[in-house]
PDB file of C-alpha atoms in Angstrom:
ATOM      1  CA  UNK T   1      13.497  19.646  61.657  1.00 76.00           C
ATOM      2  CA  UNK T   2       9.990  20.814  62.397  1.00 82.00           C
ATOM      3  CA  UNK T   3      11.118  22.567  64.999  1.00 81.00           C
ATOM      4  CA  UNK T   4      13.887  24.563  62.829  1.00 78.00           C
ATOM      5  CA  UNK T   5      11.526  25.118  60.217  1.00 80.00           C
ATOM      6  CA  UNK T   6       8.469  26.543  63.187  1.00 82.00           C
ATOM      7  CA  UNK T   7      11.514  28.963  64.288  1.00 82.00           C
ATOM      8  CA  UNK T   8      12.712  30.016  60.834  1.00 85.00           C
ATOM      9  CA  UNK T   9       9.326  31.097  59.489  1.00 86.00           C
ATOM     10  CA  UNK T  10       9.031  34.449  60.995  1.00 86.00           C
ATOM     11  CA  UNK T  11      12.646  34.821  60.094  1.00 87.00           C
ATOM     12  CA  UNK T  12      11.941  34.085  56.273  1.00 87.00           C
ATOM     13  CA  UNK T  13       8.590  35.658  55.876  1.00 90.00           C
ATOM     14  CA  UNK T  14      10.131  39.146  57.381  1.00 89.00           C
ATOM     15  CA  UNK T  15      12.939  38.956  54.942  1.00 89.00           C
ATOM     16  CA  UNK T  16      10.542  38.062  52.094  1.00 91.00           C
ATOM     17  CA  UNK T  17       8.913  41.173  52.729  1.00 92.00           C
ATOM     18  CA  UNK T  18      12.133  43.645  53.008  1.00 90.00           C
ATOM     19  CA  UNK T  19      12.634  42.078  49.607  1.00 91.00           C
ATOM     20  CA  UNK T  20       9.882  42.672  47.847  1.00 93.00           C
ATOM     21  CA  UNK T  21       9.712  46.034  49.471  1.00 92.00           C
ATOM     22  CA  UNK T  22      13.266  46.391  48.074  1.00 92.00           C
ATOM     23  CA  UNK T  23      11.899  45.481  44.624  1.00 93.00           C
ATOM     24  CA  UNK T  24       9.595  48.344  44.847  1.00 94.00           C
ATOM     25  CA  UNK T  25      12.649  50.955  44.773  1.00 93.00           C
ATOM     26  CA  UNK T  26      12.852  53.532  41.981  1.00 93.00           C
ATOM     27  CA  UNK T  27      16.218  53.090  41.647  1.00 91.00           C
ATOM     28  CA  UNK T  28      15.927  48.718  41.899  1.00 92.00           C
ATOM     29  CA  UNK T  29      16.752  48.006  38.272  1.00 93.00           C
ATOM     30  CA  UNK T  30      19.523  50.345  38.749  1.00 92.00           C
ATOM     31  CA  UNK T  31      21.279  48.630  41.570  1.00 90.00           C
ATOM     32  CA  UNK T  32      20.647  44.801  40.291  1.00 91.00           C
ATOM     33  CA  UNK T  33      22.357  46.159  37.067  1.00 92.00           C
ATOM     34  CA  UNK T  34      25.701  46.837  38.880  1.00 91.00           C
ATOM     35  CA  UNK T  35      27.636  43.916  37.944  1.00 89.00           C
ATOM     36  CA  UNK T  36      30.046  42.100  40.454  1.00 87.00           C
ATOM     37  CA  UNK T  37      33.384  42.956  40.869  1.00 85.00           C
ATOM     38  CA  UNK T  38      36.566  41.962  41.842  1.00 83.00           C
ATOM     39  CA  UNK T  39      39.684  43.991  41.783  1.00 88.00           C
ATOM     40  CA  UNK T  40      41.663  41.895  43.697  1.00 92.00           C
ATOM     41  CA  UNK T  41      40.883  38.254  44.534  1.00 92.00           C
ATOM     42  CA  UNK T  42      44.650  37.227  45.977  1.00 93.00           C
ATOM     43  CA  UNK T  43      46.869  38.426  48.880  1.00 93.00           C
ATOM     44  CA  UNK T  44      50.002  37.856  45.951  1.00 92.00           C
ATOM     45  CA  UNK T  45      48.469  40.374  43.778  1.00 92.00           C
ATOM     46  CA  UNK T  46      50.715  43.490  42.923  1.00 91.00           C
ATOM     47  CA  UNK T  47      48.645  45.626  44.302  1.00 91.00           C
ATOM     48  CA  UNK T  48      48.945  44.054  47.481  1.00 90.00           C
ATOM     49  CA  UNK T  49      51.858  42.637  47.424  1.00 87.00           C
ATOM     50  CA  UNK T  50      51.752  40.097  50.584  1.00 92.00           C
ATOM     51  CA  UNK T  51      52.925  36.392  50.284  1.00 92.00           C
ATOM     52  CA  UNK T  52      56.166  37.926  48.383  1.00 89.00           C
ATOM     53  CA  UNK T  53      58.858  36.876  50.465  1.00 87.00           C
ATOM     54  CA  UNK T  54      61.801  34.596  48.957  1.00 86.00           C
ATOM     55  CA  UNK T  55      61.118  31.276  51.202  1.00 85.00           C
ATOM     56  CA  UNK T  56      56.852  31.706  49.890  1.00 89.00           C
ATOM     57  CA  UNK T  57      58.281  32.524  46.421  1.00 86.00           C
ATOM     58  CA  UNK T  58      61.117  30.235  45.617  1.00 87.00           C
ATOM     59  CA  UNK T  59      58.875  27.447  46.623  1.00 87.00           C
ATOM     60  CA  UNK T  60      56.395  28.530  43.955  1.00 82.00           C
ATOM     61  CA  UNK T  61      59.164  28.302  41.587  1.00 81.00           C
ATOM     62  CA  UNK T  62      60.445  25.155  42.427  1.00 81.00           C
ATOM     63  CA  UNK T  63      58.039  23.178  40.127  1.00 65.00           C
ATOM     64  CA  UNK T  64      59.598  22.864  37.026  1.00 52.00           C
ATOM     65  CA  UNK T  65      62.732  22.443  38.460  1.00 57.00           C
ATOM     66  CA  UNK T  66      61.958  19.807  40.649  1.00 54.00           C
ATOM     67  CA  UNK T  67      59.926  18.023  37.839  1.00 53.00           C
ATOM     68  CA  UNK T  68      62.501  17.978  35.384  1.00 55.00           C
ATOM     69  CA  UNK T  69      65.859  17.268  37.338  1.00 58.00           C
ATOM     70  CA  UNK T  70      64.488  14.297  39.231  1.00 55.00           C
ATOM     71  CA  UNK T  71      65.969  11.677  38.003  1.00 59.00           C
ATOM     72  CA  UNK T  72      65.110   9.433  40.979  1.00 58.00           C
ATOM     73  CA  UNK T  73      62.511   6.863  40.565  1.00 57.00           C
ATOM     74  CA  UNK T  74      61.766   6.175  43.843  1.00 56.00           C
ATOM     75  CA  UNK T  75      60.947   9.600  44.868  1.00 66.00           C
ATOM     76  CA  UNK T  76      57.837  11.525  43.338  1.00 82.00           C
ATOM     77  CA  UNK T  77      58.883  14.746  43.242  1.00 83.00           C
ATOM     78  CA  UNK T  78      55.532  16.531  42.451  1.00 85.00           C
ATOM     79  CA  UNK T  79      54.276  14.647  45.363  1.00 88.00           C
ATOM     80  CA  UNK T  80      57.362  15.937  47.542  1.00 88.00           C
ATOM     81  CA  UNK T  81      56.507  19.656  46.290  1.00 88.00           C
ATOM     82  CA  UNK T  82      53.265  19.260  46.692  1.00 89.00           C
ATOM     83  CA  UNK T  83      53.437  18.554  50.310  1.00 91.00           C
ATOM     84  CA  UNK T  84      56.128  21.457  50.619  1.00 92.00           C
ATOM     85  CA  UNK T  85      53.787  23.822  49.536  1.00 91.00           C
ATOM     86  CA  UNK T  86      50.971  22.991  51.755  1.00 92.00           C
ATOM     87  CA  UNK T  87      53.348  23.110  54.408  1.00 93.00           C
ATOM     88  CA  UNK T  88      54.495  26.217  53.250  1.00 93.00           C
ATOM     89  CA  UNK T  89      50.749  27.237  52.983  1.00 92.00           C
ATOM     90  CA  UNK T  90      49.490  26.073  56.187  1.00 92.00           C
ATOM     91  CA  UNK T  91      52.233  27.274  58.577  1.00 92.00           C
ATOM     92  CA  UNK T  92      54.430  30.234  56.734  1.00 93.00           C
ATOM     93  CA  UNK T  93      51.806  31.899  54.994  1.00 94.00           C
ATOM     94  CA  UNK T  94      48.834  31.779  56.847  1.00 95.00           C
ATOM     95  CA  UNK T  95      50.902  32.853  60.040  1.00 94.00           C
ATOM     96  CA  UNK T  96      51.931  36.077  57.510  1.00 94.00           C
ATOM     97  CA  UNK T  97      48.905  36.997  56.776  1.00 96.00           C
ATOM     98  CA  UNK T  98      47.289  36.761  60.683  1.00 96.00           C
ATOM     99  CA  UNK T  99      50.279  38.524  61.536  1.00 95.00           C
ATOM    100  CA  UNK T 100      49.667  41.156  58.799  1.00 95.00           C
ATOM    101  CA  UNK T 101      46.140  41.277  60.025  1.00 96.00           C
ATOM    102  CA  UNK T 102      46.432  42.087  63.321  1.00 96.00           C
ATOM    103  CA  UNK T 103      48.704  44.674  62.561  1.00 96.00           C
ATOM    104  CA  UNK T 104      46.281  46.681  60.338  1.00 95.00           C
ATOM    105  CA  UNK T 105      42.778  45.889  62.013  1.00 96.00           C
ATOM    106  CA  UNK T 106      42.897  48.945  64.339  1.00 96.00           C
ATOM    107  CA  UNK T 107      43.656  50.792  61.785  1.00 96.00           C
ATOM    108  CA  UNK T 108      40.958  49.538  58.933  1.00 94.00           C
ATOM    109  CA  UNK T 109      38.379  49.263  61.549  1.00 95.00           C
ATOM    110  CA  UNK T 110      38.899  52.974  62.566  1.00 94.00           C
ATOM    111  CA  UNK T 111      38.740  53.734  58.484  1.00 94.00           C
ATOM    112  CA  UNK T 112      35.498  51.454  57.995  1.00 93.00           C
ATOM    113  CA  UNK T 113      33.867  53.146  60.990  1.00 93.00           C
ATOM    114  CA  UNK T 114      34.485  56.595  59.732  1.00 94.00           C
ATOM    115  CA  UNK T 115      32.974  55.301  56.422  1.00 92.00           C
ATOM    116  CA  UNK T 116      30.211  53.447  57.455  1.00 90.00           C
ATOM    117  CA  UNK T 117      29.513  54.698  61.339  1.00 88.00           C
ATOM    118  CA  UNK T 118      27.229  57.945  60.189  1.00 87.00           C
ATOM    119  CA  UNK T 119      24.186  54.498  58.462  1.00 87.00           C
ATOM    120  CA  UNK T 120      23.880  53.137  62.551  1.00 87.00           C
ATOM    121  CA  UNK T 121      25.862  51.364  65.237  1.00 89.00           C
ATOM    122  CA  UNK T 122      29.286  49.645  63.964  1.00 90.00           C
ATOM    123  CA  UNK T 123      30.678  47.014  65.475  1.00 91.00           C
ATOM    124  CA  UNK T 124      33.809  44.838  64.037  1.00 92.00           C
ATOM    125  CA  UNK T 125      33.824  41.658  63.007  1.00 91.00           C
ATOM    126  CA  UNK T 126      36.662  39.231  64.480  1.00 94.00           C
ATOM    127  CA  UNK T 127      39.580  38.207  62.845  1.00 96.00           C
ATOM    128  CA  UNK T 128      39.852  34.750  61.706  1.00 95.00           C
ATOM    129  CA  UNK T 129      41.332  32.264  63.605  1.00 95.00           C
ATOM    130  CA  UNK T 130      44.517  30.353  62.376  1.00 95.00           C
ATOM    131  CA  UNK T 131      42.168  27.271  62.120  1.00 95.00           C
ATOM    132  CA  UNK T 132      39.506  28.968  59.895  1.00 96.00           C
ATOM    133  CA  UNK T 133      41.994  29.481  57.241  1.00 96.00           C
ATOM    134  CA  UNK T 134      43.071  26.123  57.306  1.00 95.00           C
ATOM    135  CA  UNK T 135      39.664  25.091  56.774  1.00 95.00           C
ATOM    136  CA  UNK T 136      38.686  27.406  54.240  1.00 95.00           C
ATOM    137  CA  UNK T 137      42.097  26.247  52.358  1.00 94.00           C
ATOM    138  CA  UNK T 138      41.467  22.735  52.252  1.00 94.00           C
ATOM    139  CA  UNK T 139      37.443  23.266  51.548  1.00 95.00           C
ATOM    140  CA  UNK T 140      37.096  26.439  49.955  1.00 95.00           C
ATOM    141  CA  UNK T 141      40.287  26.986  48.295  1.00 95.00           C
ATOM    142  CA  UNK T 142      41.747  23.303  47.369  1.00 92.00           C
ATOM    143  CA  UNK T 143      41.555  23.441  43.804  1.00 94.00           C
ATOM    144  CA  UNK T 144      43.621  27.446  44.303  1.00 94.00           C
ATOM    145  CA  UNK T 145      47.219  27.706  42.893  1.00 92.00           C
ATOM    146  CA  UNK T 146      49.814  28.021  45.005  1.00 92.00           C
ATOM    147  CA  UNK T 147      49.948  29.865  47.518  1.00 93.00           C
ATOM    148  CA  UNK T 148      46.350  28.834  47.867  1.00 95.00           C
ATOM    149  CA  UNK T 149      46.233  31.152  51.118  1.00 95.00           C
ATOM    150  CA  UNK T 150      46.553  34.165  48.746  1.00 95.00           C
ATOM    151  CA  UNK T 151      42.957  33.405  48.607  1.00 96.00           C
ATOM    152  CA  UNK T 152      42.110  34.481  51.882  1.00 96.00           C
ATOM    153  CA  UNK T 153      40.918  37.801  51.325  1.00 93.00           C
ATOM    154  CA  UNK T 154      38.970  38.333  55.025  1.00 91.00           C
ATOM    155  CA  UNK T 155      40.847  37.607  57.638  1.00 92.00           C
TER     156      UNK T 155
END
């Protein structure tokens, strides 16, 4: 760990000092006084409008029927559901959205350039890999309704 730490310290005294150079900015109190924002923090939103199909949807509506016709007590059928959906998540969804991704990235990288390109050198960040998401579902996002993938926002 010494080591780690003997590398860092440059790297944490330099960005100590953009900070409190930042601090020093007329317009400082103005900028830490923007609150954050989120317009839209799922895919499923309206305004998006992905993870709409039927097969993603009428699994999402299967819980109260499944809960009260099952009659069976051998079979748990929130636990059957449950293990729909994050098959449903894991597989149909999340290859949707990568899908949907790589369709559009030309395209939004070409907008973010033209945005951002004039402030330095852009270069574009990956897309995520099928096995991010599922990682980021079942650490970041576990506790997400379903479709807990509407959660990834960045791929």
């Amino acid at each position: 760990m010494d080591v780690v730490n003997a590398q860092s310290a440059h790297i944490v005294t330099s960005m100590d000092s953009v900070f409190t150079h930042l601090k020093t900015h007329s317009k400082w109190k103005e900028l830490m006084a923007i609150e954050n924002q989120s317009l839209v923090d799922r895919q499923d939103d309206p305004r998006v409008a992905l993870l709409k199909d039927a097969g993603i949807q009428s699994v999402a509506d299967m819980k109260s029927d499944a809960v009260d016709d099952n009659d069976d007590d051998d079979v748990d059928a929130e636990d059957v559901l449950e293990q729909l959906q994050s098959f449903v998540d894991s597989h149909v969804a999340i290859s949707s959205l990568t899908v949907t991704a790589k369709r559009v990235d030309k395209e939004f990288q070409n907008y973010v350039q033209s945005v951002m390109g004039h402030l330095g050198h852009f270069k574009p960040g990956p897309l995520k890999k099928v096995e991010r998401c599922l990682s980021k579902l079942e650490n970041d996002y576990q506790n997400a309704v379903y479709p807990k993938s509407a959660k990834l926002l960045d791929i």
